Structures are given as C-alpha cells and as structure tokens.
Coordinates of C-alpha atoms in Angstrom, one line a residue:
X1 CA -52.0 -96.1 8.6
X2 CA -49.6 -98.9 8.6
X3 CA -50.3 -102.6 8.6
X4 CA -47.6 -105.5 10.3
X5 CA -47.8 -109.1 10.5
X6 CA -46.6 -111.4 13.4
X7 CA -47.8 -115.1 13.9
X8 CA -51.3 -115.5 12.9
X9 CA -52.3 -112.1 13.6
X10 CA -52.3 -108.5 12.1
X11 CA -51.3 -105.1 13.7
X12 CA -52.9 -101.5 12.6
X13 CA -51.3 -98.4 13.7
X14 CA -51.8 -94.8 13.4
X15 CA -49.3 -93.0 11.7
X16 CA -50.3 -89.4 12.9
X17 CA -50.3 -90.8 16.7
X18 CA -47.8 -93.5 16.3
X19 CA -50.1 -95.9 18.4
X20 CA -51.4 -99.2 18.1
X21 CA -55.0 -99.2 16.7
X22 CA -56.4 -102.8 16.0
X23 CA -54.7 -106.2 16.7
X24 CA -56.6 -108.8 14.3
X25 CA -56.8 -112.4 15.2
X26 CA -58.4 -115.2 13.5
X27 CA -58.4 -116.4 10.1
X28 CA -55.0 -118.0 9.0
X29 CA -53.8 -121.3 10.8
X30 CA -50.5 -120.7 10.4
X31 CA -48.3 -117.2 10.4
X32 CA -48.8 -114.6 7.9
X33 CA -45.9 -114.1 5.5
X34 CA -47.0 -110.7 3.6
X35 CA -49.7 -107.8 3.7
X36 CA -50.9 -105.0 1.4
X37 CA -53.3 -102.5 1.5
X38 CA -55.7 -102.3 -1.4
X39 CA -55.8 -98.6 -3.1
X40 CA -58.9 -96.9 -3.6
X41 CA -61.0 -98.6 -1.0
X42 CA -63.2 -95.4 -0.5
X43 CA -65.0 -95.7 2.9
X44 CA -63.8 -99.6 3.4
X45 CA -60.4 -100.1 4.6
X46 CA -59.0 -103.5 2.7
X47 CA -55.9 -105.6 3.5
X48 CA -54.8 -108.8 1.8
X49 CA -52.5 -111.2 3.6
X50 CA -50.7 -114.0 2.4
X51 CA -49.7 -117.2 5.0
X52 CA -47.8 -119.9 5.5
X53 CA -51.0 -122.0 5.1
X54 CA -50.8 -121.5 1.5
X55 CA -53.9 -119.2 1.5
X56 CA -54.8 -115.7 0.9
X57 CA -57.0 -113.6 3.1
X58 CA -59.0 -110.5 2.5
X59 CA -59.6 -108.3 5.5
X60 CA -61.9 -105.3 5.9
X61 CA -63.2 -102.6 8.0
X62 CA -65.9 -100.0 7.5
X63 CA -63.5 -96.9 8.5
X64 CA -66.5 -94.0 8.9
X65 CA -68.3 -96.6 11.4
X66 CA -65.2 -97.6 13.4
X67 CA -66.4 -101.0 13.1
X68 CA -64.3 -104.2 13.8
X69 CA -61.8 -105.8 11.2
X70 CA -63.5 -108.7 9.3
X71 CA -61.9 -111.7 7.9
X72 CA -63.9 -111.3 4.7
X73 CA -62.9 -113.7 2.2
X74 CA -60.1 -116.6 2.1
X75 CA -58.6 -117.3 -1.4
X76 CA -57.7 -120.8 -1.9
X77 CA -55.4 -122.4 -4.5
X78 CA -51.7 -121.9 -4.0
X79 CA -50.2 -125.3 -2.8
X80 CA -47.3 -123.9 -0.8
X81 CA -46.6 -120.9 1.7
X82 CA -47.9 -117.5 0.1
X83 CA -44.7 -115.4 0.0
X84 CA -45.8 -112.0 -1.3
X85 CA -49.0 -110.2 -2.4
X86 CA -49.6 -107.1 -4.2
X87 CA -52.7 -104.8 -5.6
X88 CA -52.4 -103.2 -9.2
X89 CA -52.7 -99.5 -8.9
X90 CA -56.5 -99.7 -9.6
X91 CA -57.2 -102.2 -6.8
X92 CA -59.5 -104.7 -9.1
X93 CA -56.4 -107.0 -9.4
X94 CA -54.7 -108.8 -6.7
X95 CA -51.2 -110.6 -7.4
X96 CA -50.0 -113.6 -4.9
X97 CA -46.9 -115.6 -5.3
X98 CA -45.7 -118.7 -3.6
X99 CA -43.1 -121.3 -2.6
X100 CA -45.4 -123.5 -5.0
X101 CA -43.5 -121.6 -8.4
X102 CA -46.7 -119.8 -9.0
X103 CA -47.8 -116.5 -9.4
X104 CA -52.0 -116.1 -9.3
X105 CA -53.7 -113.1 -10.7
X106 CA -57.3 -112.4 -8.9
X107 CA -59.9 -110.3 -10.0
X108 CA -62.7 -108.6 -8.1
X109 CA -65.9 -109.3 -9.6
X110 CA -68.3 -107.7 -6.8
X111 CA -68.0 -107.3 -3.2
X112 CA -66.1 -109.9 -1.3
X113 CA -66.0 -112.0 -4.5
X114 CA -62.9 -112.6 -6.3
X115 CA -62.0 -114.7 -9.6
X116 CA -58.6 -116.2 -10.9
X117 CA -58.1 -114.5 -14.0
X118 CA -54.7 -116.6 -14.5
X119 CA -51.9 -118.8 -12.9
X120 CA -48.6 -118.2 -14.1
X121 CA -46.3 -121.1 -14.0
X122 CA -42.8 -120.0 -15.6
X123 CA -40.5 -119.6 -13.0
X124 CA -38.4 -122.5 -11.9
X125 CA -38.3 -121.9 -7.9
X126 CA -40.1 -119.7 -5.5
X127 CA -41.4 -116.8 -6.5
X128 CA -40.3 -114.4 -3.7
X129 CA -42.3 -111.6 -4.3
X130 CA -44.7 -109.2 -7.2
X131 CA -45.3 -105.9 -7.5
X132 CA -47.3 -103.8 -9.8
X133 CA -46.8 -101.3 -12.0
X134 CA -47.4 -98.0 -10.4
X135 CA -50.0 -97.0 -13.3
X136 CA -50.1 -100.0 -15.9
X137 CA -51.8 -103.3 -15.5
X138 CA -48.0 -104.9 -15.7
X139 CA -46.6 -107.1 -13.0
X140 CA -43.1 -108.2 -11.9
X141 CA -41.9 -111.0 -10.0
X142 CA -38.8 -112.1 -8.7
X143 CA -37.5 -115.8 -7.7
X144 CA -35.6 -118.1 -6.3
X145 CA -34.6 -119.1 -10.2
X146 CA -32.5 -115.8 -10.1
X147 CA -34.9 -114.7 -12.7
X148 CA -37.3 -111.2 -13.0
X149 CA -40.1 -111.8 -15.2
X150 CA -42.9 -109.2 -16.7
X151 CA -46.3 -110.3 -16.7
X152 CA -49.1 -108.5 -19.2
X153 CA -52.5 -109.3 -20.5
X154 CA -52.3 -110.1 -24.1
X155 CA -55.5 -110.9 -26.0
X156 CA -57.4 -111.7 -23.2
X157 CA -54.7 -114.2 -21.9
X158 CA -51.7 -113.2 -19.2
X159 CA -48.4 -114.4 -20.1
X160 CA -44.7 -113.3 -19.5
X161 CA -43.5 -110.6 -21.7
X162 CA -40.1 -110.4 -20.5
X163 CA -37.5 -112.5 -18.5
X164 CA -34.6 -110.2 -17.0
X165 CA -31.5 -112.4 -16.2
X166 CA -28.4 -110.5 -14.6
X167 CA -28.8 -111.5 -10.7
X168 CA -26.6 -114.4 -9.8
X169 CA -28.7 -115.4 -7.0
X170 CA -32.2 -115.6 -5.6
X171 CA -34.1 -112.2 -6.1
X172 CA -35.8 -111.3 -2.8
X173 CA -37.6 -107.9 -3.8
X174 CA -38.5 -105.6 -6.9
X175 CA -40.3 -102.5 -6.8
X176 CA -41.2 -99.7 -9.3
X177 CA -40.2 -95.8 -9.5
X178 CA -43.1 -94.1 -8.7
X179 CA -44.9 -92.0 -10.9
X180 CA -44.2 -89.4 -11.9
X181 CA -40.7 -90.7 -13.0
X182 CA -37.8 -88.6 -13.1
X183 CA -37.5 -89.7 -17.1
X184 CA -40.7 -89.6 -18.4
X185 CA -39.5 -90.5 -22.1
X186 CA -38.8 -93.9 -20.6
X187 CA -41.2 -94.4 -18.0
X188 CA -41.3 -95.9 -14.6
X189 CA -38.2 -98.1 -13.8
X190 CA -37.6 -101.3 -11.7
X191 CA -35.3 -101.8 -9.1
X192 CA -34.5 -105.5 -7.6
X193 CA -32.8 -106.9 -5.1
X194 CA -30.7 -110.4 -4.4
X195 CA -29.0 -112.9 -2.5
X196 CA -26.3 -111.9 -4.6
X197 CA -25.5 -108.5 -2.5
X198 CA -26.3 -106.3 -5.8
X199 CA -29.5 -103.7 -6.1
X200 CA -29.9 -103.1 -10.0
X201 CA -32.0 -100.6 -11.8
X202 CA -33.5 -101.3 -15.2
X203 CA -35.4 -99.2 -17.4
X204 CA -37.5 -99.8 -20.8
X205 CA -34.7 -99.6 -23.5
X206 CA -34.4 -96.9 -26.0
X207 CA -34.4 -98.0 -29.6
X208 CA -30.7 -97.0 -30.0
X209 CA -29.7 -99.2 -27.0
X210 CA -31.4 -102.5 -27.9
X211 CA -28.5 -103.4 -30.3
X212 CA -25.5 -102.7 -28.0
X213 CA -26.6 -104.8 -24.8
X214 CA -25.1 -107.9 -23.8
X215 CA -27.5 -111.0 -23.5
X216 CA -27.7 -111.0 -19.8
X217 CA -28.7 -107.2 -19.2
X218 CA -31.5 -107.2 -21.6
X219 CA -35.0 -108.2 -21.1
X220 CA -36.6 -109.5 -24.5
X221 CA -39.9 -109.9 -24.9
X222 CA -42.4 -111.4 -27.7
X223 CA -43.9 -107.9 -28.4
X224 CA -40.5 -106.4 -29.0
X225 CA -40.3 -104.3 -26.1
X226 CA -36.7 -104.6 -24.4
X227 CA -35.2 -103.5 -21.1
X228 CA -31.6 -103.0 -20.0
X229 CA -29.7 -102.7 -16.7
X230 CA -29.0 -98.8 -16.3
X231 CA -27.1 -99.0 -12.8
X232 CA -26.0 -101.0 -10.1
X233 CA -26.1 -99.0 -6.4
X234 CA -23.2 -99.0 -4.6
X235 CA -22.4 -101.9 -2.9
X236 CA -22.6 -101.5 0.7
X237 CA -24.4 -104.4 2.2
X238 CA -22.4 -107.4 3.0
X239 CA -25.3 -109.8 3.3
X240 CA -28.4 -110.4 1.3
X241 CA -30.4 -107.5 0.7
X242 CA -34.1 -108.7 1.4
X243 CA -36.0 -105.7 0.5
X244 CA -36.0 -102.3 -1.3
X245 CA -38.5 -99.3 -1.3
X246 CA -38.4 -96.1 -4.2
X247 CA -39.4 -92.8 -2.2
X248 CA -42.4 -91.2 -4.3
X249 CA -41.4 -87.8 -2.8
X250 CA -37.9 -87.5 -2.7
X251 CA -37.3 -90.6 -5.1
X252 CA -34.5 -91.9 -3.0
X253 CA -33.9 -95.9 -2.9
X254 CA -33.7 -97.5 0.7
X255 CA -32.4 -100.9 1.4
X256 CA -32.0 -103.4 4.1
X257 CA -30.8 -106.8 4.2
X258 CA -29.2 -109.9 6.6
X259 CA -26.5 -107.4 7.8
X260 CA -28.6 -105.3 9.9
X261 CA -27.9 -102.3 8.0
X262 CA -30.3 -99.5 6.3
X263 CA -28.8 -97.6 3.6
X264 CA -30.4 -94.8 1.6
X265 CA -29.2 -93.9 -1.8
X266 CA -29.7 -90.5 -4.0
X267 CA -29.2 -90.3 -7.6
X268 CA -26.9 -88.1 -9.2
X269 CA -28.7 -84.7 -10.6
X270 CA -27.7 -85.9 -14.3
X271 CA -29.7 -88.4 -15.9
X272 CA -26.5 -90.6 -15.9
X273 CA -27.5 -93.8 -14.0
X274 CA -25.0 -92.5 -11.0
X275 CA -26.2 -93.1 -7.6
X276 CA -24.4 -92.7 -4.4
X277 CA -25.0 -93.2 -0.5
X278 CA -26.8 -90.4 1.3
X279 CA -27.0 -92.5 4.3
X280 CA -26.1 -95.7 6.1
X281 CA -27.4 -97.0 9.8
X282 CA -25.5 -100.2 11.4
X283 CA -27.1 -102.6 13.7
X284 CA -30.4 -100.7 13.1
X285 CA -32.4 -103.8 14.5
X286 CA -29.3 -104.5 16.5
X287 CA -28.1 -108.0 16.1
X288 CA -31.0 -109.1 14.1
X289 CA -31.5 -109.3 10.3
X290 CA -34.3 -106.3 8.7
X291 CA -36.3 -107.9 6.4
X292 CA -38.5 -104.9 5.1
X293 CA -38.4 -101.7 4.3
X294 CA -41.1 -98.9 3.1
X295 CA -41.3 -95.2 2.9
X296 CA -44.4 -93.3 4.4
X297 CA -45.9 -90.3 5.5
X298 CA -45.8 -89.8 9.4
X299 CA -46.6 -87.3 11.9
X300 CA -43.0 -86.7 13.4
X301 CA -42.7 -84.0 16.2
X302 CA -45.7 -82.1 15.4
X303 CA -44.7 -82.2 11.5
X304 CA -45.9 -84.8 8.8
X305 CA -42.9 -85.6 7.2
X306 CA -41.6 -88.9 5.0
X307 CA -40.3 -91.4 7.1
X308 CA -38.9 -95.1 6.6
X309 CA -40.7 -97.9 8.5
X310 CA -38.3 -101.1 9.1
X311 CA -39.3 -104.4 10.6
X312 CA -36.9 -107.0 12.2
X313 CA -36.4 -110.2 13.1
X314 CA -36.3 -108.6 16.8
X315 CA -40.2 -108.1 16.6
X316 CA -40.0 -104.5 16.6
X317 CA -41.2 -101.7 14.0
X318 CA -39.1 -99.0 13.8
X319 CA -39.6 -95.2 12.2
X320 CA -36.7 -93.5 10.6
X321 CA -35.8 -89.9 9.6
X322 CA -33.3 -89.3 7.3
X323 CA -31.9 -85.9 7.7

C-alpha cells in the first residue's frame, strides 16, 4: 500500500490495483507534512503523521477485519510544525523532527502508548528530515543549518555521535543504503541532498582514510567513528533537490526537486565511488515542483515490478517505471 497526505487527510492506495482504498480525515487541525508506515506491524497497519499543527498522529487499522482507520493517539511536545517522521527498523522507535530545531525519539511501551525517550536539540535550524539506519538503532537528521547529524544511544542516553559538514545550504533529505549494502565491509552508506543542488554519498571511513580527509569531508565522533564523503553524484538538477531515494532492488538512486525533474543514477560496477545518470525526465509534474520520491513495488501491466512514486505541488501522485 501507498500513503499520501493532502491537507488534513491521508489517502491510502493499493499498489496492486493502483486504486484509492481509503481517505482518512480528522485528527490534525492543520495540514499533514509527512507520513511513514510502521514496519513489522503484523495484522495491524500503522502510520505516523507529522503536521503543521505541531503534533504527531498515530493511525491504525486491523487489516484482516477490514475495519476503518482510526486516529489512535496524538503525540504532543514539539513547539512548531513537524517536518518529518521515521520509524526504526524494528518499529519500536519513532523519530520526529520540527521547525523548532529539535529531534524527538518516542518508544512504544504498549499498544497506543508511547514515551519520550530523548529530545535532541543540537541543530541550529529547522530539522528538515530524519531517517533511521536500516539495521542499527542509529538516526540521521538533516537541517536548515546545513549539517547532518548522527545519533545513537550510549549508556542509556541518546546523543549526537557525528556531525557531517559539507553542504553549503539546507539539507532537505537523507536516506540510507538498503540492506544488504554493496560493500559489506563498510556497511550501509548515507546519501543527502541539499539546497546547494548537490547529492552526496557518505560512508564509514576505513582506518587508512582517516588521516587524509579534509575537515569538511569527515564526520568526527566522540566514540572514534569517522565517516567520509565518498562521492558527489553528477550535477543534473538546476534548482533545490528536495528528496532522494535508494532502491533496495537495484541500488539505484532517484532524486527530485524544484526544477520538476526526476533523475535516476546508477553506480559504476567497480567500487570506485563513481556514479552515472541512467535516466532523466523533465517537467515530470508539468511546471510544478516535485517534493518527494520513493521506490516501491507495484503491479504494472499484470507484472509486479519496481517503480518510482513521485508527488508534486500539482497535487498529483505519479508512478513511473525505469527501463
């Protein structure tokens, strides 16, 4: 299934029939800014939403009983609009970020019962995005302050273990390389996109690289962990890049932005950090900006295949195949 937000409502689509299943209203007082499916929900489908009303909503539906969606709980705490929501791989932790410059981490302690386990306030600007590592309980966040921060729990206390400085303007989105990573010796890499019209790939630094990297291309951590900038993807966009997505099936990267363009990149076969543009499509939502892109599996012409889903300021949701 696919969830999208418009105004104060959610729309749920089937990716098998490409039809609208449900329109969910109520709960938020102002427009929904972001939404995310909870992984491993079993017989209960669960979605988290972040809104301009500064609240986080948890919605659920008993799938087998085909019941109506219900607004299960509201999580309050942020002082301004919630920009992003993200579930951990295990589904027990929810991260939220806000214009109030903070990142909150919530833990589900019982059904429809969440506790705040951390309020992280080290960013100096709006926190535009949060994204959990696909395996570890490590969180990445990107901000209006141009920085990317990595957060871990250390000795029962969450804190920033890494700060990445390299982008020259707002970081709009971050995304982790899906499992299994291409190079298991370094684990999952991180990609980021920015108002500076660059997409950067970051990796955990091998010991031999730590001394040779510049200050701006390294993430230094309190625990001795370091990350380096592995690559910048070919510059194809001409305006702000709002969203990036990393394919689990092909390991391709897709990007969209203010220029209305969709770009798909493919990594060179050798592990050299080289990338090439595989496909680009202009005016994908006519003259409108494109604000989000995700990879998904959908039934197209009777065959289940990987597709790209984009949403734009024209209010449309579009599904694309890459040939």
